[in-house]
Amino acid sequence: MPDPSETREPAASYPKADEPLARPEPWSHPWHDQLGLRYHQAIAEKVRRQPALLEIARENLRRWSAAEPDVTLSQARREWQRILDAGDVADIIHLITDPTEEGHRRRQSTPFAGILTPEERRAIRDQLL
Protein backbone atom coordinates (compact mmCIF):
# COMPACT_ATOMS: atom_id res chain seq x y z
CA MET A 1 0.00 0.00 0.00
CA PRO A 2 1.47 3.39 -0.91
CA ASP A 3 2.46 5.85 1.75
CA PRO A 4 -0.43 8.40 2.07
CA SER A 5 2.10 11.22 1.66
CA GLU A 6 2.83 9.86 -1.82
CA THR A 7 -0.80 9.60 -2.90
CA ARG A 8 -1.35 11.82 -5.88
CA GLU A 9 -4.57 13.76 -6.04
CA PRO A 10 -5.87 15.20 -9.31
CA ALA A 11 -4.72 18.75 -9.90
CA ALA A 12 -7.47 21.20 -9.09
CA SER A 13 -6.10 23.80 -11.50
CA TYR A 14 -7.15 21.92 -14.65
CA PRO A 15 -10.63 22.91 -15.78
CA LYS A 16 -12.79 20.90 -18.10
CA ALA A 17 -12.61 21.98 -21.74
CA ASP A 18 -15.75 24.15 -21.49
CA GLU A 19 -14.80 25.89 -18.22
CA PRO A 20 -13.09 29.31 -18.13
CA LEU A 21 -9.55 29.53 -16.80
CA ALA A 22 -9.14 31.08 -13.35
CA ARG A 23 -6.35 33.59 -12.77
CA PRO A 24 -3.74 31.95 -10.53
CA GLU A 25 -1.18 33.75 -8.36
CA PRO A 26 1.62 35.09 -10.62
CA TRP A 27 4.72 32.89 -10.81
CA SER A 28 3.02 29.98 -8.99
CA HIS A 29 3.00 26.48 -10.48
CA PRO A 30 -0.64 26.89 -11.65
CA TRP A 31 0.34 30.24 -13.21
CA HIS A 32 3.17 28.57 -15.16
CA ASP A 33 0.80 25.79 -16.19
CA GLN A 34 -1.68 28.34 -17.51
CA LEU A 35 1.11 30.26 -19.23
CA GLY A 36 2.14 27.06 -21.03
CA LEU A 37 -1.44 26.49 -22.13
CA ARG A 38 -1.73 30.05 -23.44
CA TYR A 39 1.57 29.72 -25.29
CA HIS A 40 0.28 26.56 -26.93
CA GLN A 41 -3.04 28.19 -27.80
CA ALA A 42 -1.04 30.89 -29.62
CA ILE A 43 1.12 28.22 -31.27
CA ALA A 44 -2.05 26.44 -32.39
CA GLU A 45 -3.34 29.61 -34.05
CA LYS A 46 -0.08 30.06 -35.94
CA VAL A 47 -0.02 26.39 -36.98
CA ARG A 48 -3.65 26.59 -38.10
CA ARG A 49 -2.67 29.43 -40.46
CA GLN A 50 0.70 27.92 -41.45
CA PRO A 51 0.82 24.13 -40.99
CA ALA A 52 4.41 24.13 -42.30
CA LEU A 53 5.43 25.50 -38.87
CA LEU A 54 5.06 21.94 -37.56
CA GLU A 55 8.41 21.31 -39.21
CA ILE A 56 10.00 23.35 -36.39
CA ALA A 57 8.70 20.84 -33.84
CA ARG A 58 9.83 17.91 -35.98
CA GLU A 59 13.28 19.47 -36.37
CA ASN A 60 13.50 20.04 -32.60
CA LEU A 61 12.84 16.34 -32.02
CA ARG A 62 15.45 15.37 -34.63
CA ARG A 63 18.02 17.74 -33.14
CA TRP A 64 17.40 16.52 -29.59
CA SER A 65 17.77 12.90 -30.70
CA ALA A 66 20.96 13.66 -32.63
CA ALA A 67 22.44 15.40 -29.58
CA GLU A 68 22.06 12.18 -27.56
CA PRO A 69 22.36 9.36 -30.12
CA ASP A 70 23.12 6.69 -27.52
CA VAL A 71 20.18 7.56 -25.30
CA THR A 72 16.86 5.78 -25.73
CA LEU A 73 14.13 8.27 -26.55
CA SER A 74 11.98 9.15 -23.57
CA GLN A 75 8.35 8.14 -23.55
CA ALA A 76 7.40 11.80 -24.04
CA ARG A 77 9.61 12.21 -27.10
CA ARG A 78 8.29 8.97 -28.60
CA GLU A 79 4.75 10.21 -28.00
CA TRP A 80 5.43 13.55 -29.69
CA GLN A 81 7.15 11.75 -32.56
CA ARG A 82 4.04 9.60 -33.12
CA ILE A 83 1.76 12.64 -32.89
CA LEU A 84 3.82 14.67 -35.36
CA ASP A 85 4.35 11.70 -37.71
CA ALA A 86 0.58 11.24 -37.93
CA GLY A 87 0.57 14.77 -39.31
CA ASP A 88 -3.10 15.59 -38.78
CA VAL A 89 -3.01 19.32 -38.02
CA ALA A 90 -6.45 19.36 -36.35
CA ASP A 91 -5.44 16.51 -34.01
CA ILE A 92 -2.14 18.19 -33.17
CA ILE A 93 -3.89 21.47 -32.40
CA HIS A 94 -6.39 19.65 -30.21
CA LEU A 95 -3.62 17.87 -28.28
CA ILE A 96 -1.45 20.93 -27.67
CA THR A 97 -4.41 23.01 -26.45
CA ASP A 98 -5.96 20.31 -24.27
CA PRO A 99 -6.62 22.13 -20.95
CA THR A 100 -6.71 18.93 -18.89
CA GLU A 101 -3.99 17.42 -16.76
CA GLU A 102 -3.15 15.08 -19.66
CA GLY A 103 -2.63 18.11 -21.90
CA HIS A 104 -0.46 19.70 -19.24
CA ARG A 105 1.63 16.52 -19.05
CA ARG A 106 2.23 16.68 -22.80
CA ARG A 107 3.14 20.37 -22.71
CA GLN A 108 5.85 19.64 -20.13
CA SER A 109 7.93 18.09 -22.92
CA THR A 110 6.80 20.24 -25.81
CA PRO A 111 8.79 20.20 -29.04
CA PHE A 112 7.15 23.46 -30.19
CA ALA A 113 9.92 25.79 -28.98
CA GLY A 114 10.76 28.39 -31.60
CA ILE A 115 7.31 28.84 -33.11
CA LEU A 116 6.46 31.88 -31.01
CA THR A 117 8.71 34.92 -31.17
CA PRO A 118 10.10 36.41 -27.95
CA GLU A 119 7.71 39.33 -28.43
CA GLU A 120 4.72 36.99 -28.74
CA ARG A 121 5.75 35.09 -25.60
CA ARG A 122 6.26 38.35 -23.68
CA ALA A 123 2.82 39.67 -24.69
CA ILE A 124 1.16 36.42 -23.54
CA ARG A 125 3.06 36.44 -20.26
CA ASP A 126 2.20 40.10 -19.65
CA GLN A 127 -1.52 39.33 -20.10
CA LEU A 128 -1.30 36.94 -17.16
CA LEU A 129 0.51 39.35 -14.85
PDB file of C-alpha atoms in Angstrom:
ATOM      1  CA  MET A   1       0.000   0.000   0.000  1.00  0.00           C
ATOM      2  CA  PRO A   2       1.466   3.393  -0.914  1.00  0.00           C
ATOM      3  CA  ASP A   3       2.457   5.852   1.751  1.00  0.00           C
ATOM      4  CA  PRO A   4      -0.426   8.398   2.069  1.00  0.00           C
ATOM      5  CA  SER A   5       2.101  11.221   1.663  1.00  0.00           C
ATOM      6  CA  GLU A   6       2.829   9.862  -1.822  1.00  0.00           C
ATOM      7  CA  THR A   7      -0.800   9.601  -2.900  1.00  0.00           C
ATOM      8  CA  ARG A   8      -1.346  11.818  -5.883  1.00  0.00           C
ATOM      9  CA  GLU A   9      -4.570  13.763  -6.044  1.00  0.00           C
ATOM     10  CA  PRO A  10      -5.869  15.204  -9.311  1.00  0.00           C
ATOM     11  CA  ALA A  11      -4.716  18.752  -9.905  1.00  0.00           C
ATOM     12  CA  ALA A  12      -7.471  21.198  -9.091  1.00  0.00           C
ATOM     13  CA  SER A  13      -6.105  23.801 -11.496  1.00  0.00           C
ATOM     14  CA  TYR A  14      -7.148  21.916 -14.648  1.00  0.00           C
ATOM     15  CA  PRO A  15     -10.626  22.915 -15.779  1.00  0.00           C
ATOM     16  CA  LYS A  16     -12.792  20.903 -18.104  1.00  0.00           C
ATOM     17  CA  ALA A  17     -12.607  21.976 -21.742  1.00  0.00           C
ATOM     18  CA  ASP A  18     -15.753  24.147 -21.487  1.00  0.00           C
ATOM     19  CA  GLU A  19     -14.801  25.892 -18.218  1.00  0.00           C
ATOM     20  CA  PRO A  20     -13.086  29.314 -18.128  1.00  0.00           C
ATOM     21  CA  LEU A  21      -9.554  29.533 -16.800  1.00  0.00           C
ATOM     22  CA  ALA A  22      -9.136  31.079 -13.346  1.00  0.00           C
ATOM     23  CA  ARG A  23      -6.350  33.586 -12.768  1.00  0.00           C
ATOM     24  CA  PRO A  24      -3.735  31.947 -10.530  1.00  0.00           C
ATOM     25  CA  GLU A  25      -1.182  33.753  -8.362  1.00  0.00           C
ATOM     26  CA  PRO A  26       1.617  35.085 -10.622  1.00  0.00           C
ATOM     27  CA  TRP A  27       4.720  32.890 -10.809  1.00  0.00           C
ATOM     28  CA  SER A  28       3.025  29.979  -8.988  1.00  0.00           C
ATOM     29  CA  HIS A  29       2.995  26.478 -10.481  1.00  0.00           C
ATOM     30  CA  PRO A  30      -0.636  26.893 -11.647  1.00  0.00           C
ATOM     31  CA  TRP A  31       0.341  30.236 -13.209  1.00  0.00           C
ATOM     32  CA  HIS A  32       3.165  28.574 -15.163  1.00  0.00           C
ATOM     33  CA  ASP A  33       0.796  25.785 -16.195  1.00  0.00           C
ATOM     34  CA  GLN A  34      -1.679  28.343 -17.512  1.00  0.00           C
ATOM     35  CA  LEU A  35       1.114  30.258 -19.228  1.00  0.00           C
ATOM     36  CA  GLY A  36       2.136  27.057 -21.030  1.00  0.00           C
ATOM     37  CA  LEU A  37      -1.444  26.494 -22.133  1.00  0.00           C
ATOM     38  CA  ARG A  38      -1.734  30.051 -23.443  1.00  0.00           C
ATOM     39  CA  TYR A  39       1.572  29.718 -25.291  1.00  0.00           C
ATOM     40  CA  HIS A  40       0.277  26.559 -26.926  1.00  0.00           C
ATOM     41  CA  GLN A  41      -3.039  28.193 -27.803  1.00  0.00           C
ATOM     42  CA  ALA A  42      -1.043  30.889 -29.624  1.00  0.00           C
ATOM     43  CA  ILE A  43       1.122  28.223 -31.272  1.00  0.00           C
ATOM     44  CA  ALA A  44      -2.049  26.442 -32.386  1.00  0.00           C
ATOM     45  CA  GLU A  45      -3.342  29.607 -34.053  1.00  0.00           C
ATOM     46  CA  LYS A  46      -0.080  30.063 -35.942  1.00  0.00           C
ATOM     47  CA  VAL A  47      -0.019  26.393 -36.985  1.00  0.00           C
ATOM     48  CA  ARG A  48      -3.652  26.589 -38.101  1.00  0.00           C
ATOM     49  CA  ARG A  49      -2.672  29.430 -40.460  1.00  0.00           C
ATOM     50  CA  GLN A  50       0.699  27.918 -41.446  1.00  0.00           C
ATOM     51  CA  PRO A  51       0.823  24.128 -40.988  1.00  0.00           C
ATOM     52  CA  ALA A  52       4.408  24.133 -42.299  1.00  0.00           C
ATOM     53  CA  LEU A  53       5.429  25.503 -38.866  1.00  0.00           C
ATOM     54  CA  LEU A  54       5.064  21.943 -37.558  1.00  0.00           C
ATOM     55  CA  GLU A  55       8.413  21.310 -39.208  1.00  0.00           C
ATOM     56  CA  ILE A  56      10.002  23.352 -36.387  1.00  0.00           C
ATOM     57  CA  ALA A  57       8.701  20.838 -33.836  1.00  0.00           C
ATOM     58  CA  ARG A  58       9.832  17.914 -35.982  1.00  0.00           C
ATOM     59  CA  GLU A  59      13.284  19.469 -36.371  1.00  0.00           C
ATOM     60  CA  ASN A  60      13.499  20.040 -32.603  1.00  0.00           C
ATOM     61  CA  LEU A  61      12.844  16.337 -32.020  1.00  0.00           C
ATOM     62  CA  ARG A  62      15.447  15.371 -34.635  1.00  0.00           C
ATOM     63  CA  ARG A  63      18.017  17.740 -33.142  1.00  0.00           C
ATOM     64  CA  TRP A  64      17.400  16.519 -29.586  1.00  0.00           C
ATOM     65  CA  SER A  65      17.765  12.904 -30.695  1.00  0.00           C
ATOM     66  CA  ALA A  66      20.962  13.661 -32.627  1.00  0.00           C
ATOM     67  CA  ALA A  67      22.438  15.403 -29.576  1.00  0.00           C
ATOM     68  CA  GLU A  68      22.058  12.183 -27.559  1.00  0.00           C
ATOM     69  CA  PRO A  69      22.358   9.361 -30.115  1.00  0.00           C
ATOM     70  CA  ASP A  70      23.123   6.687 -27.519  1.00  0.00           C
ATOM     71  CA  VAL A  71      20.175   7.556 -25.301  1.00  0.00           C
ATOM     72  CA  THR A  72      16.859   5.780 -25.734  1.00  0.00           C
ATOM     73  CA  LEU A  73      14.128   8.267 -26.553  1.00  0.00           C
ATOM     74  CA  SER A  74      11.978   9.155 -23.574  1.00  0.00           C
ATOM     75  CA  GLN A  75       8.346   8.141 -23.550  1.00  0.00           C
ATOM     76  CA  ALA A  76       7.400  11.802 -24.039  1.00  0.00           C
ATOM     77  CA  ARG A  77       9.612  12.206 -27.103  1.00  0.00           C
ATOM     78  CA  ARG A  78       8.292   8.974 -28.600  1.00  0.00           C
ATOM     79  CA  GLU A  79       4.749  10.206 -27.995  1.00  0.00           C
ATOM     80  CA  TRP A  80       5.429  13.549 -29.691  1.00  0.00           C
ATOM     81  CA  GLN A  81       7.148  11.753 -32.561  1.00  0.00           C
ATOM     82  CA  ARG A  82       4.036   9.598 -33.118  1.00  0.00           C
ATOM     83  CA  ILE A  83       1.762  12.643 -32.894  1.00  0.00           C
ATOM     84  CA  LEU A  84       3.823  14.667 -35.364  1.00  0.00           C
ATOM     85  CA  ASP A  85       4.354  11.705 -37.712  1.00  0.00           C
ATOM     86  CA  ALA A  86       0.581  11.244 -37.927  1.00  0.00           C
ATOM     87  CA  GLY A  87       0.572  14.765 -39.313  1.00  0.00           C
ATOM     88  CA  ASP A  88      -3.100  15.585 -38.780  1.00  0.00           C
ATOM     89  CA  VAL A  89      -3.010  19.316 -38.022  1.00  0.00           C
ATOM     90  CA  ALA A  90      -6.449  19.357 -36.353  1.00  0.00           C
ATOM     91  CA  ASP A  91      -5.440  16.511 -34.013  1.00  0.00           C
ATOM     92  CA  ILE A  92      -2.138  18.187 -33.170  1.00  0.00           C
ATOM     93  CA  ILE A  93      -3.885  21.468 -32.402  1.00  0.00           C
ATOM     94  CA  HIS A  94      -6.390  19.648 -30.209  1.00  0.00           C
ATOM     95  CA  LEU A  95      -3.619  17.872 -28.282  1.00  0.00           C
ATOM     96  CA  ILE A  96      -1.454  20.934 -27.674  1.00  0.00           C
ATOM     97  CA  THR A  97      -4.406  23.007 -26.450  1.00  0.00           C
ATOM     98  CA  ASP A  98      -5.959  20.306 -24.273  1.00  0.00           C
ATOM     99  CA  PRO A  99      -6.617  22.130 -20.947  1.00  0.00           C
ATOM    100  CA  THR A 100      -6.715  18.925 -18.894  1.00  0.00           C
ATOM    101  CA  GLU A 101      -3.991  17.418 -16.761  1.00  0.00           C
ATOM    102  CA  GLU A 102      -3.153  15.083 -19.662  1.00  0.00           C
ATOM    103  CA  GLY A 103      -2.626  18.106 -21.896  1.00  0.00           C
ATOM    104  CA  HIS A 104      -0.460  19.697 -19.239  1.00  0.00           C
ATOM    105  CA  ARG A 105       1.633  16.525 -19.048  1.00  0.00           C
ATOM    106  CA  ARG A 106       2.229  16.680 -22.802  1.00  0.00           C
ATOM    107  CA  ARG A 107       3.139  20.367 -22.711  1.00  0.00           C
ATOM    108  CA  GLN A 108       5.851  19.639 -20.127  1.00  0.00           C
ATOM    109  CA  SER A 109       7.934  18.088 -22.915  1.00  0.00           C
ATOM    110  CA  THR A 110       6.801  20.245 -25.813  1.00  0.00           C
ATOM    111  CA  PRO A 111       8.785  20.200 -29.040  1.00  0.00           C
ATOM    112  CA  PHE A 112       7.149  23.463 -30.191  1.00  0.00           C
ATOM    113  CA  ALA A 113       9.921  25.789 -28.984  1.00  0.00           C
ATOM    114  CA  GLY A 114      10.762  28.387 -31.598  1.00  0.00           C
ATOM    115  CA  ILE A 115       7.312  28.836 -33.111  1.00  0.00           C
ATOM    116  CA  LEU A 116       6.464  31.882 -31.012  1.00  0.00           C
ATOM    117  CA  THR A 117       8.712  34.924 -31.165  1.00  0.00           C
ATOM    118  CA  PRO A 118      10.103  36.410 -27.946  1.00  0.00           C
ATOM    119  CA  GLU A 119       7.710  39.329 -28.428  1.00  0.00           C
ATOM    120  CA  GLU A 120       4.719  36.987 -28.736  1.00  0.00           C
ATOM    121  CA  ARG A 121       5.752  35.092 -25.601  1.00  0.00           C
ATOM    122  CA  ARG A 122       6.263  38.346 -23.682  1.00  0.00           C
ATOM    123  CA  ALA A 123       2.816  39.667 -24.688  1.00  0.00           C
ATOM    124  CA  ILE A 124       1.159  36.421 -23.544  1.00  0.00           C
ATOM    125  CA  ARG A 125       3.061  36.444 -20.257  1.00  0.00           C
ATOM    126  CA  ASP A 126       2.198  40.102 -19.648  1.00  0.00           C
ATOM    127  CA  GLN A 127      -1.516  39.327 -20.097  1.00  0.00           C
ATOM    128  CA  LEU A 128      -1.299  36.941 -17.157  1.00  0.00           C
ATOM    129  CA  LEU A 129       0.505  39.354 -14.849  1.00  0.00           C
TER     130      LEU A 129
END
